[in-house]
Coordinates of C-alpha atoms and ligand atoms in Angstrom, one line a residue:
M204 CA 0.1 0.0 0.2
I205 CA 1.3 3.6 -0.7
R206 CA 1.0 6.0 2.2
V207 CA 0.9 9.8 1.8
V208 CA 3.1 11.4 4.4
A209 CA 2.2 14.9 5.4
T210 CA 5.7 16.7 6.0
S211 CA 6.8 20.1 6.0
P212 CA 9.3 21.9 3.6
F213 CA 12.8 20.5 3.6
D214 CA 15.7 22.8 5.3
G215 CA 18.2 21.6 2.8
Q216 CA 20.1 24.0 1.0
K217 CA 20.4 23.6 -3.0
P218 CA 22.0 20.8 -4.0
G219 CA 25.1 21.1 -5.9
T220 CA 25.8 18.7 -9.1
S221 CA 27.7 16.7 -6.3
G222 CA 24.2 16.7 -4.6
L223 CA 23.4 16.9 -1.2
R224 CA 26.2 16.4 1.3
K225 CA 25.8 16.5 5.1
K226 CA 26.8 14.7 8.2
V227 CA 24.9 11.1 8.5
Q228 CA 22.7 12.5 11.6
V229 CA 21.1 14.9 9.2
F230 CA 20.0 12.4 6.8
Q231 CA 18.8 10.3 9.7
Q232 CA 16.6 12.9 10.8
P233 CA 12.6 11.9 10.1
H234 CA 11.6 12.5 6.7
Y235 CA 14.7 14.2 5.7
I236 CA 15.9 11.8 3.0
E237 CA 12.4 11.5 1.9
N238 CA 11.7 15.0 1.2
F239 CA 14.9 15.3 -0.7
V240 CA 13.8 12.1 -2.8
Q241 CA 10.4 13.5 -3.2
S242 CA 11.7 16.9 -4.5
V243 CA 13.7 14.9 -6.9
F244 CA 10.6 13.2 -8.5
D245 CA 8.4 16.2 -8.4
S246 CA 11.0 18.1 -10.2
L247 CA 11.2 15.2 -13.3
D248 CA 8.4 14.4 -16.0
D249 CA 7.3 11.5 -17.6
Y250 CA 8.9 8.8 -15.7
Q251 CA 6.2 6.9 -15.2
G252 CA 7.0 3.3 -16.1
E253 CA 10.4 4.0 -16.8
T254 CA 13.6 2.6 -15.2
L255 CA 15.8 4.1 -12.3
V256 CA 19.4 3.1 -11.5
L257 CA 20.3 3.1 -7.9
G258 CA 23.3 2.4 -5.9
G259 CA 26.1 4.1 -3.2
D260 CA 29.2 3.7 -2.2
G261 CA 28.5 1.7 0.5
R262 CA 29.1 4.0 3.6
Y263 CA 27.4 4.3 6.5
Y264 CA 23.3 4.4 6.1
N265 CA 23.6 3.4 2.4
R266 CA 21.3 0.3 3.0
E267 CA 18.6 2.2 4.7
A268 CA 18.5 4.9 2.1
I269 CA 18.4 2.2 -0.7
Q270 CA 15.4 0.8 0.9
I271 CA 13.7 4.4 1.2
V272 CA 14.4 5.3 -2.3
I273 CA 13.1 2.0 -3.8
K274 CA 9.7 2.3 -1.9
M275 CA 9.6 5.8 -2.9
A276 CA 10.4 5.2 -6.4
A277 CA 7.7 2.5 -6.2
A278 CA 5.0 5.0 -5.1
A279 CA 5.9 7.6 -7.5
G280 CA 5.4 5.1 -10.6
F281 CA 8.8 4.1 -11.7
G282 CA 8.5 0.9 -13.6
R283 CA 11.8 -0.7 -12.4
V284 CA 14.4 0.2 -10.1
M285 CA 18.1 -1.4 -11.0
V286 CA 19.8 -1.7 -7.8
G287 CA 23.5 -3.0 -7.2
K288 CA 23.9 -6.1 -5.1
G289 CA 24.4 -5.1 -1.5
G290 CA 23.4 -1.6 -2.5
I291 CA 26.7 -1.0 -4.2
L292 CA 27.1 1.1 -7.4
S293 CA 30.5 3.1 -7.9
T294 CA 29.7 6.3 -9.5
P295 CA 31.1 5.7 -12.7
A296 CA 29.3 2.4 -13.2
A297 CA 26.1 3.8 -12.1
S298 CA 26.8 6.1 -14.9
A299 CA 27.7 3.2 -17.4
V300 CA 24.5 1.1 -16.0
I301 CA 22.1 4.4 -16.8
R302 CA 23.6 4.7 -20.2
K303 CA 23.9 1.1 -21.2
H304 CA 20.2 0.5 -19.8
G305 CA 18.7 3.7 -21.4
A306 CA 17.3 4.4 -17.8
F307 CA 15.5 7.4 -17.1
G308 CA 18.1 8.5 -14.5
G309 CA 19.8 7.4 -11.5
I310 CA 20.0 7.8 -7.8
I311 CA 23.6 7.9 -6.2
L312 CA 24.5 7.5 -2.6
S313 CA 27.8 9.2 -1.9
A314 CA 29.8 11.7 -0.5
S315 CA 32.7 10.9 -2.4
H316 CA 35.9 10.9 -0.6
N317 CA 34.5 12.5 2.4
P318 CA 35.0 10.6 5.6
G319 CA 32.2 7.7 6.3
G320 CA 30.7 6.0 9.3
E321 CA 28.3 7.0 11.9
H322 CA 29.8 10.3 12.5
G323 CA 31.0 10.7 8.9
D324 CA 29.7 12.2 5.7
F325 CA 26.6 10.7 3.7
G326 CA 25.2 12.2 0.5
I327 CA 22.6 11.7 -2.4
K328 CA 22.4 12.9 -6.0
Y329 CA 20.4 12.5 -9.2
N330 CA 21.9 11.7 -12.2
I331 CA 19.9 12.2 -15.6
G332 CA 19.5 9.5 -18.7
A333 CA 22.5 10.6 -20.1
G334 CA 24.4 9.5 -17.0
G335 CA 26.0 12.5 -15.8
P336 CA 25.2 14.9 -12.9
A337 CA 21.9 16.6 -13.1
P338 CA 22.5 20.2 -14.5
E339 CA 21.9 23.3 -12.9
S340 CA 18.4 23.6 -14.3
V341 CA 17.3 20.2 -12.6
T342 CA 19.1 21.0 -9.1
D343 CA 17.3 24.5 -9.4
A344 CA 13.8 22.5 -9.8
I345 CA 14.8 20.3 -7.3
F346 CA 15.4 23.1 -4.6
E347 CA 12.3 24.8 -5.7
K348 CA 10.5 21.8 -5.1
S349 CA 11.8 21.4 -1.6
K350 CA 11.0 24.9 -0.4
T351 CA 7.1 23.9 -0.7
I352 CA 7.0 20.0 -0.5
A353 CA 3.8 19.4 1.7
E354 CA 3.6 15.3 1.5
Y355 CA 5.6 12.3 0.0
R356 CA 4.4 9.1 -1.1
I357 CA 5.9 5.9 -0.1
S358 CA 5.2 2.4 -0.3
D359 CA 4.7 0.2 3.2
A360 CA 6.0 -2.8 1.7
P361 CA 8.8 -4.9 3.5
D362 CA 12.3 -4.2 2.7
V363 CA 14.0 -5.6 -0.4
D364 CA 16.7 -8.5 -0.1
L365 CA 19.5 -6.3 -1.6
D366 CA 21.9 -9.5 -1.2
T367 CA 20.2 -11.7 -3.8
L368 CA 20.4 -11.3 -7.5
G369 CA 17.3 -11.1 -9.7
I370 CA 14.0 -9.6 -9.9
T371 CA 11.3 -9.1 -7.1
R372 CA 8.6 -6.4 -7.0
V373 CA 7.4 -3.7 -4.7
E374 CA 3.9 -2.6 -5.4
D375 CA 3.8 -2.6 -9.1
M376 CA 7.4 -1.8 -9.7
V377 CA 10.1 -4.4 -10.6
V378 CA 13.3 -4.3 -8.1
D379 CA 16.1 -5.7 -10.3
V380 CA 19.1 -6.5 -8.0
V381 CA 22.2 -6.8 -10.3
D382 CA 25.6 -7.5 -10.2
P383 CA 27.3 -3.8 -9.5
V384 CA 30.7 -4.9 -11.6
E385 CA 29.3 -6.7 -14.6
D386 CA 28.0 -3.8 -17.0
Y387 CA 31.1 -1.6 -15.7
A388 CA 33.6 -4.6 -16.5
E389 CA 32.1 -5.3 -19.8
L390 CA 32.6 -1.7 -20.7
M391 CA 36.1 -1.5 -19.7
G392 CA 36.5 -4.9 -22.1
S393 CA 35.2 -3.0 -24.8
L394 CA 37.7 0.0 -24.4
F395 CA 40.9 -1.4 -23.4
D396 CA 43.4 -4.2 -24.8
F397 CA 42.7 -6.8 -22.5
D398 CA 44.8 -9.2 -23.8
A399 CA 47.8 -7.0 -23.9
I400 CA 47.4 -6.2 -20.1
R401 CA 47.0 -9.8 -19.4
D402 CA 50.5 -10.5 -21.3
L403 CA 51.7 -7.5 -19.0
F404 CA 50.9 -9.4 -16.0
S405 CA 51.5 -12.6 -16.8
G406 CA 55.2 -11.4 -17.8
G407 CA 55.7 -10.2 -14.0
F408 CA 54.4 -6.9 -13.9
T409 CA 53.3 -5.9 -10.2
M410 CA 51.2 -3.4 -9.2
R411 CA 49.2 -2.5 -5.8
F412 CA 45.8 -1.0 -6.4
D413 CA 44.8 0.8 -2.9
A414 CA 40.7 0.8 -2.9
M415 CA 40.8 2.7 0.4
S416 CA 38.1 0.4 2.0
A417 CA 35.8 1.9 -0.4
V418 CA 33.7 1.1 -3.5
T419 CA 36.3 0.1 -5.7
G420 CA 37.6 -2.9 -4.1
P421 CA 34.9 -5.7 -5.9
Y422 CA 35.6 -3.7 -9.2
A423 CA 39.4 -3.9 -9.0
R424 CA 39.4 -7.2 -7.7
A425 CA 37.0 -8.5 -10.6
I426 CA 38.8 -6.6 -13.3
L427 CA 42.5 -6.8 -12.1
E428 CA 42.9 -9.8 -10.6
E429 CA 40.3 -12.4 -11.8
T430 CA 40.2 -11.0 -15.2
L431 CA 43.6 -9.4 -16.3
G432 CA 45.7 -12.0 -14.2
A433 CA 47.0 -9.6 -11.5
A434 CA 48.7 -11.5 -8.6
P435 CA 46.2 -11.9 -5.5
G436 CA 46.9 -9.3 -3.1
T437 CA 47.3 -6.5 -5.8
V438 CA 44.3 -5.0 -4.7
V439 CA 44.6 -3.8 -0.9
H440 CA 41.9 -2.6 1.4
G441 CA 39.7 -4.1 -1.0
E442 CA 36.6 -4.6 1.3
P443 CA 34.0 -1.7 1.1
L444 CA 33.6 -0.7 4.9
P445 CA 30.8 1.9 6.2
D446 CA 33.5 3.9 7.6
F447 CA 36.1 3.1 5.1
G448 CA 38.2 1.8 8.2
G449 CA 38.3 5.5 9.5
H450 CA 40.3 6.9 6.8
H451 CA 39.3 9.6 4.3
P452 CA 39.0 7.8 1.2
D453 CA 40.8 10.4 -0.9
P454 CA 43.7 9.1 -3.3
N455 CA 46.0 12.1 -2.9
L456 CA 49.5 12.5 -1.2
V457 CA 48.2 13.0 2.3
H458 CA 45.8 10.5 2.6
A459 CA 47.3 7.7 0.3
R460 CA 50.8 8.5 1.9
D461 CA 51.4 4.8 2.5
L462 CA 51.0 3.9 -1.2
Y463 CA 53.1 6.9 -2.1
D464 CA 55.9 5.8 0.3
L465 CA 55.8 2.1 -0.9
L466 CA 56.1 3.3 -4.5
M467 CA 59.5 5.4 -3.7
S468 CA 60.8 2.7 -1.7
D469 CA 63.3 -0.2 -2.7
D470 CA 60.3 -2.5 -2.6
A471 CA 58.3 -0.7 -4.8
P472 CA 56.2 -2.6 -7.4
D473 CA 56.0 -1.5 -11.0
M474 CA 52.7 0.8 -10.4
G475 CA 50.8 1.9 -7.8
A476 CA 47.2 3.3 -8.0
A477 CA 44.3 4.2 -5.7
S478 CA 40.6 5.5 -6.0
D479 CA 38.4 7.3 -3.6
G480 CA 35.1 6.7 -1.9
D481 CA 32.7 6.3 -4.8
G482 CA 35.4 5.3 -7.2
D483 CA 35.5 8.3 -9.6
R484 CA 38.6 10.0 -8.8
N485 CA 42.3 8.1 -9.5
M486 CA 46.1 8.5 -8.4
I487 CA 48.8 7.0 -10.5
I488 CA 52.4 6.3 -9.3
G489 CA 54.9 4.3 -11.0
R490 CA 58.0 3.2 -9.0
G491 CA 59.9 6.1 -8.3
R492 CA 57.5 8.4 -10.1
F493 CA 54.1 10.2 -8.9
V494 CA 52.3 11.2 -11.9
T495 CA 50.4 14.3 -11.4
P496 CA 46.8 14.5 -12.8
S497 CA 47.8 17.1 -15.0
D498 CA 50.3 15.1 -16.6
S499 CA 48.2 12.2 -16.6
L500 CA 45.4 13.9 -18.5
A501 CA 48.1 14.9 -21.1
I502 CA 49.8 11.6 -21.3
I503 CA 46.6 9.9 -21.6
A504 CA 45.6 12.3 -24.3
A505 CA 48.9 11.5 -26.3
N506 CA 48.6 8.0 -26.0
A507 CA 44.8 7.1 -26.2
H508 CA 44.9 5.5 -29.7
L509 CA 46.6 2.8 -28.3
A510 CA 43.5 1.6 -26.6
P511 CA 41.2 -0.2 -28.9
G512 CA 38.1 2.1 -27.7
Y513 CA 40.2 5.0 -28.7
K514 CA 41.9 3.7 -32.0
A515 CA 40.4 6.3 -34.4
G516 CA 42.0 9.3 -32.2
I517 CA 40.5 11.7 -30.0
T518 CA 38.2 14.5 -31.1
G519 CA 39.3 17.1 -28.5
I520 CA 40.7 17.5 -24.6
A521 CA 38.8 19.2 -22.1
R522 CA 40.5 20.2 -18.7
S523 CA 39.5 22.6 -16.0
M524 CA 41.0 26.2 -16.0
P525 CA 43.3 25.2 -13.0
T526 CA 44.6 21.9 -14.3
S527 CA 47.9 22.6 -15.8
G528 CA 48.5 23.5 -19.6
A529 CA 50.4 20.1 -20.1
A530 CA 47.4 18.8 -22.2
D531 CA 47.1 21.8 -24.3
R532 CA 50.3 21.0 -25.8
V533 CA 49.3 17.6 -26.7
A534 CA 46.0 19.0 -28.4
E535 CA 48.3 21.3 -30.5
K536 CA 50.7 18.8 -31.8
L537 CA 47.3 16.3 -32.3
G538 CA 45.5 19.4 -34.2
V539 CA 42.4 19.3 -31.8
T540 CA 40.7 21.6 -29.3
C541 CA 41.8 21.9 -25.6
Y542 CA 38.7 23.3 -24.0
E543 CA 39.3 25.4 -20.7
T544 CA 36.0 24.6 -18.2
P545 CA 35.5 26.1 -14.8
T546 CA 36.2 23.6 -12.1
G547 CA 33.5 20.7 -11.7
W548 CA 33.0 17.7 -13.8
K549 CA 29.5 19.0 -14.7
F550 CA 31.0 21.4 -17.5
F551 CA 32.4 18.3 -19.7
G552 CA 29.1 16.9 -20.2
N553 CA 28.0 19.2 -23.0
L554 CA 31.4 18.9 -24.7
L555 CA 31.2 15.0 -24.5
D556 CA 27.6 14.9 -25.9
A557 CA 28.5 17.0 -28.4
G558 CA 31.6 15.0 -29.6
L559 CA 33.9 17.8 -29.4
A560 CA 36.0 16.1 -26.5
T561 CA 36.8 12.8 -26.1
V562 CA 39.0 12.6 -22.9
C563 CA 38.7 15.1 -19.9
G564 CA 40.2 15.6 -16.4
E565 CA 40.9 18.0 -13.6
E566 CA 43.9 18.6 -11.4
S567 CA 42.0 16.9 -8.5
F568 CA 42.7 13.6 -9.4
G569 CA 39.7 13.2 -11.8
T570 CA 40.0 11.7 -15.2
G571 CA 37.7 10.3 -17.9
S572 CA 36.0 10.1 -21.2
N573 CA 33.2 9.8 -23.1
H574 CA 32.6 6.5 -22.2
V575 CA 30.2 7.6 -19.0
R576 CA 29.6 11.0 -17.8
E577 CA 31.5 11.0 -14.5
K578 CA 35.0 10.9 -13.9
D579 CA 36.2 7.3 -13.6
G580 CA 39.0 5.8 -11.3
L581 CA 39.4 2.4 -12.7
W582 CA 39.1 3.6 -16.1
A583 CA 42.2 5.9 -15.9
V584 CA 44.1 2.8 -14.1
L585 CA 43.2 0.5 -16.8
M586 CA 44.1 3.5 -19.4
W587 CA 47.6 3.5 -17.9
L588 CA 47.9 -0.4 -17.9
N589 CA 46.9 -0.5 -21.6
I590 CA 49.8 2.3 -22.4
V591 CA 52.3 0.6 -20.4
A592 CA 51.5 -2.8 -22.1
V593 CA 51.5 -1.7 -25.4
R594 CA 54.6 0.7 -25.3
E595 CA 56.6 -1.9 -23.1
R596 CA 57.9 0.8 -21.0
S597 CA 57.7 1.8 -17.3
V598 CA 55.4 4.6 -16.2
A599 CA 58.7 6.8 -15.3
E600 CA 59.7 6.2 -18.7
I601 CA 56.5 7.3 -20.3
V602 CA 56.5 10.2 -18.2
A603 CA 60.1 11.0 -19.0
E604 CA 59.7 10.8 -22.9
H605 CA 56.6 12.8 -22.7
W606 CA 58.3 15.8 -21.0
A607 CA 61.1 15.3 -23.6
T608 CA 58.6 15.8 -26.2
Y609 CA 56.3 18.2 -24.9
G610 CA 58.1 19.9 -22.4
R611 CA 57.3 19.9 -18.6
N612 CA 54.6 21.7 -16.6
Y613 CA 55.9 22.2 -13.2
Y614 CA 53.0 22.3 -11.2
T615 CA 51.5 22.6 -7.6
R616 CA 48.5 23.4 -5.6
H617 CA 48.4 24.9 -2.1
D618 CA 45.5 24.6 -0.1
Y619 CA 44.8 26.7 3.0
E620 CA 42.0 25.0 4.7
E621 CA 39.5 26.2 7.0
V622 CA 40.4 29.9 7.0
D623 CA 38.1 32.4 8.4
A624 CA 35.4 32.5 5.2
G625 CA 35.2 36.2 5.7
A626 CA 38.8 36.8 5.1
A627 CA 39.3 34.4 2.5
E628 CA 36.3 36.3 0.6
D629 CA 38.0 39.6 1.1
L630 CA 41.3 38.6 -0.3
V631 CA 39.7 37.5 -3.3
A632 CA 37.7 40.6 -3.7
D633 CA 40.7 42.8 -3.2
L634 CA 42.7 40.9 -5.4
R635 CA 39.7 40.9 -8.0
A636 CA 39.8 44.7 -7.5
R637 CA 43.7 44.9 -8.2
L638 CA 43.9 42.6 -11.4
E639 CA 43.7 45.6 -13.9
T640 CA 46.6 47.3 -12.4
L641 CA 48.7 44.4 -12.3
P642 CA 49.8 43.7 -16.3
G643 CA 53.3 45.4 -16.7
T644 CA 54.2 45.3 -13.0
V645 CA 57.3 43.6 -12.1
I646 CA 57.4 41.2 -9.1
N647 CA 60.2 39.7 -7.8
G648 CA 61.9 40.0 -11.1
L649 CA 58.9 38.4 -13.2
T650 CA 56.8 40.7 -15.3
V651 CA 52.7 40.0 -15.1
E652 CA 51.5 40.2 -18.8
R653 CA 48.0 39.8 -17.9
A654 CA 45.5 38.8 -15.4
D655 CA 41.9 38.3 -15.3
D656 CA 38.6 36.6 -13.6
F657 CA 38.3 33.3 -15.5
A658 CA 34.8 33.2 -17.3
Y659 CA 33.6 30.6 -19.3
T660 CA 30.9 30.4 -22.5
D661 CA 29.6 26.9 -23.1
P662 CA 30.6 26.3 -26.7
V663 CA 27.2 24.2 -27.2
D664 CA 24.4 26.1 -25.3
G665 CA 26.3 29.4 -24.8
S666 CA 25.7 29.6 -21.1
V667 CA 28.1 32.2 -19.2
T668 CA 29.7 31.3 -15.8
T669 CA 31.7 34.1 -14.2
K670 CA 33.8 34.4 -11.4
Q671 CA 35.6 31.1 -11.6
G672 CA 39.3 32.0 -10.4
L673 CA 41.8 34.8 -10.3
R674 CA 44.7 34.0 -13.2
V675 CA 47.9 36.1 -13.1
F676 CA 50.0 35.1 -16.1
F677 CA 53.7 36.2 -16.5
A678 CA 55.7 37.1 -19.5
D679 CA 57.6 33.9 -19.0
G680 CA 54.6 31.8 -19.2
S681 CA 54.0 30.9 -15.6
R682 CA 50.8 31.4 -14.0
I683 CA 49.4 31.8 -10.5
V684 CA 45.5 31.0 -10.1
Y685 CA 43.4 31.6 -7.3
R686 CA 40.0 30.2 -6.2
L687 CA 38.0 29.3 -3.2
S688 CA 36.8 25.7 -2.9
G689 CA 33.0 25.2 -3.5
T690 CA 33.2 22.0 -1.7
G691 CA 34.7 22.4 1.5
T692 CA 32.4 22.0 4.7
A693 CA 34.3 23.8 7.4
G694 CA 35.2 27.9 7.0
A695 CA 36.8 28.6 3.4
T696 CA 39.5 26.8 1.7
L697 CA 41.8 28.7 -0.5
R698 CA 43.4 27.2 -3.2
V699 CA 46.3 28.3 -5.1
Y700 CA 47.6 26.8 -8.1
I701 CA 51.0 27.3 -9.4
E702 CA 52.4 26.5 -12.4
R703 CA 55.8 27.1 -14.8
F704 CA 56.6 25.6 -18.3
V705 CA 60.0 24.4 -18.9
T706 CA 61.7 22.9 -22.0
D707 CA 65.3 22.6 -21.4
P708 CA 66.3 19.2 -21.4
A709 CA 68.6 19.7 -18.6
R710 CA 65.7 21.1 -16.3
L711 CA 63.2 18.3 -16.8
D712 CA 63.6 16.1 -13.9
L713 CA 64.0 19.0 -11.1
D714 CA 62.3 19.2 -7.4
T715 CA 58.8 20.7 -8.1
Q716 CA 58.8 23.1 -5.3
D717 CA 62.2 24.3 -5.5
T718 CA 61.5 25.0 -9.5
L719 CA 58.6 27.0 -8.5
A720 CA 59.8 28.5 -5.4
D721 CA 59.8 32.3 -6.7
L722 CA 56.4 32.0 -8.3
I723 CA 55.2 30.5 -4.9
A724 CA 56.7 33.6 -3.1
I725 CA 54.7 36.0 -5.4
A726 CA 51.8 33.6 -5.0
R727 CA 51.8 34.2 -1.3
S728 CA 52.9 37.9 -1.1
L729 CA 50.7 39.4 -3.9
P730 CA 47.3 39.2 -1.9
D731 CA 49.1 39.0 1.4
I732 CA 48.1 35.6 2.3
E733 CA 49.5 35.4 5.8
G734 CA 48.5 39.0 6.6
R735 CA 45.1 38.2 6.1
T736 CA 44.7 34.5 7.0
G737 CA 47.3 34.3 9.8
R738 CA 48.6 31.5 7.6
A739 CA 52.7 31.3 6.9
E740 CA 52.0 27.8 5.1
P741 CA 49.3 26.1 3.2
S742 CA 47.8 23.4 5.3
V743 CA 48.1 21.0 2.0
I744 CA 50.4 20.9 -0.7
T745 CA 50.0 18.7 -3.9
Ligands
G1P839 C1 37.0 20.0 -5.7 C2 38.0 19.8 -6.9 C3 37.2 19.8 -8.3 C4 36.3 18.7 -8.0 C5 35.2 18.9 -6.8 C6 34.4 17.7 -6.9 O1 36.1 21.1 -5.8 O2 39.0 21.2 -6.8 O3 38.2 19.7 -9.2 O4 35.6 18.8 -9.3 O5 36.0 19.1 -5.9 O6 35.0 16.7 -6.8 P1 36.4 22.6 -4.8 O7 36.9 21.9 -3.5 O8 38.1 22.9 -5.6 O9 35.5 23.5 -5.2
ZN840 ZN1 34.3 10.7 -5.8

């Protein structure tokens, strides 16, 4: 029976394209998640009888939320829910399932790389039929509905058994519990040269994949170990845990430090990789060589034709503005366009849909292609394995050869986390007001060539997005970018991105922070970061 439950308008703020992310306790409040889900359904049209894809990264409260969404989807009139076994679907796998089965859309339960567990974060987002995050028009509509919601509809049927594959029913709706890995693994098999990768592993290539006790464990085990023959034990922390073992499931130099240290040690395997809570981020490390995400994008773009799914070549590259210019050099050589978009994956969707770009990426450990409409951690790892297997070179050799061919974009990101929000906003506003005065000035021996506040006009729909980061370009091609994080939860995070392009063959393998030292000093003094925030040093250096 379907119940109509009277409720009061939802206090949630506007969901971003990464959905709604809050502490578990917030989601556990009576009617909270129901109000959000009903607001999503109320903002959609013509979904009766259609398919909804459902799954999450396995964090605390995942199963409870899945049961609620299933019962509400049944009450709303969906024809079928495809839910990953155990309530599991990585974000890229959900995107793949939505696209493969022509689903109306999907609901993904995840707070990405944020910590999980009873006192951690939870999240929910809606993806559209193209497989990507809901665009702003949809999230705006959801928000509008949430302000006036007065009731929601939910079936009072018993919970669905999420651990048995196959079909059951809730009201008139079919619930199809599917293998979370199958469709995704099939898609990967169609894109990459699995035979070549199998030969690589059987020839003794060693790897460690750290799933960080998050969702990619089952995917990595099935694909790397069972299908491609990587040695058992290649995948570590492969069991998704509700609290991710108490760690931040974020593959970066802070939270995946053990992996980095291993790869820099004498016992290093040939390659190391890690993925985040919901499987969309990736980190690639060769023995003795960390690959920056910006370089990874460029190297993938330059070598993508070696993978069967991309053998016809790429139509274009897209990178977020703060991502280094390494990909631009590759695009130039290939004779394709490199699109520069604001930060955030949603800006790639139109470019991929229109066929303007094939591969895309961000400096924040996100890489992907037109195979889905989310970034995809394991995809990037398989692409690297494919490249290594076909070129018969180590990760470090591939990186070195890339720099020798294209030059190297030395690159670092300095984050000042949890600074006073007012101080951070003032810092940006004051620097913005000074941008016009900067060109021509000489700071510490470097001449400012131009400075602007990044704005983006979408080449497909013409929409304009402004105030996406302050950029200061120097005459020698170096660049400093300032922007405030849009994803932080406490105070403000100031991100400063610093980059210098070097072609001198004798200067391609230097220490990044040393090579950028003069720019780093300018980056700090120009807006007086210490004076305004009290921070002499960033909290995280990537
Ligand atoms: C950060 C990253 C950005 C990424 C986003 C979601 O956003 O910088 O590239 O798309 O997380 O994963 P930020 O906190 O900088 O706004
Ligand atoms: Zn993520």
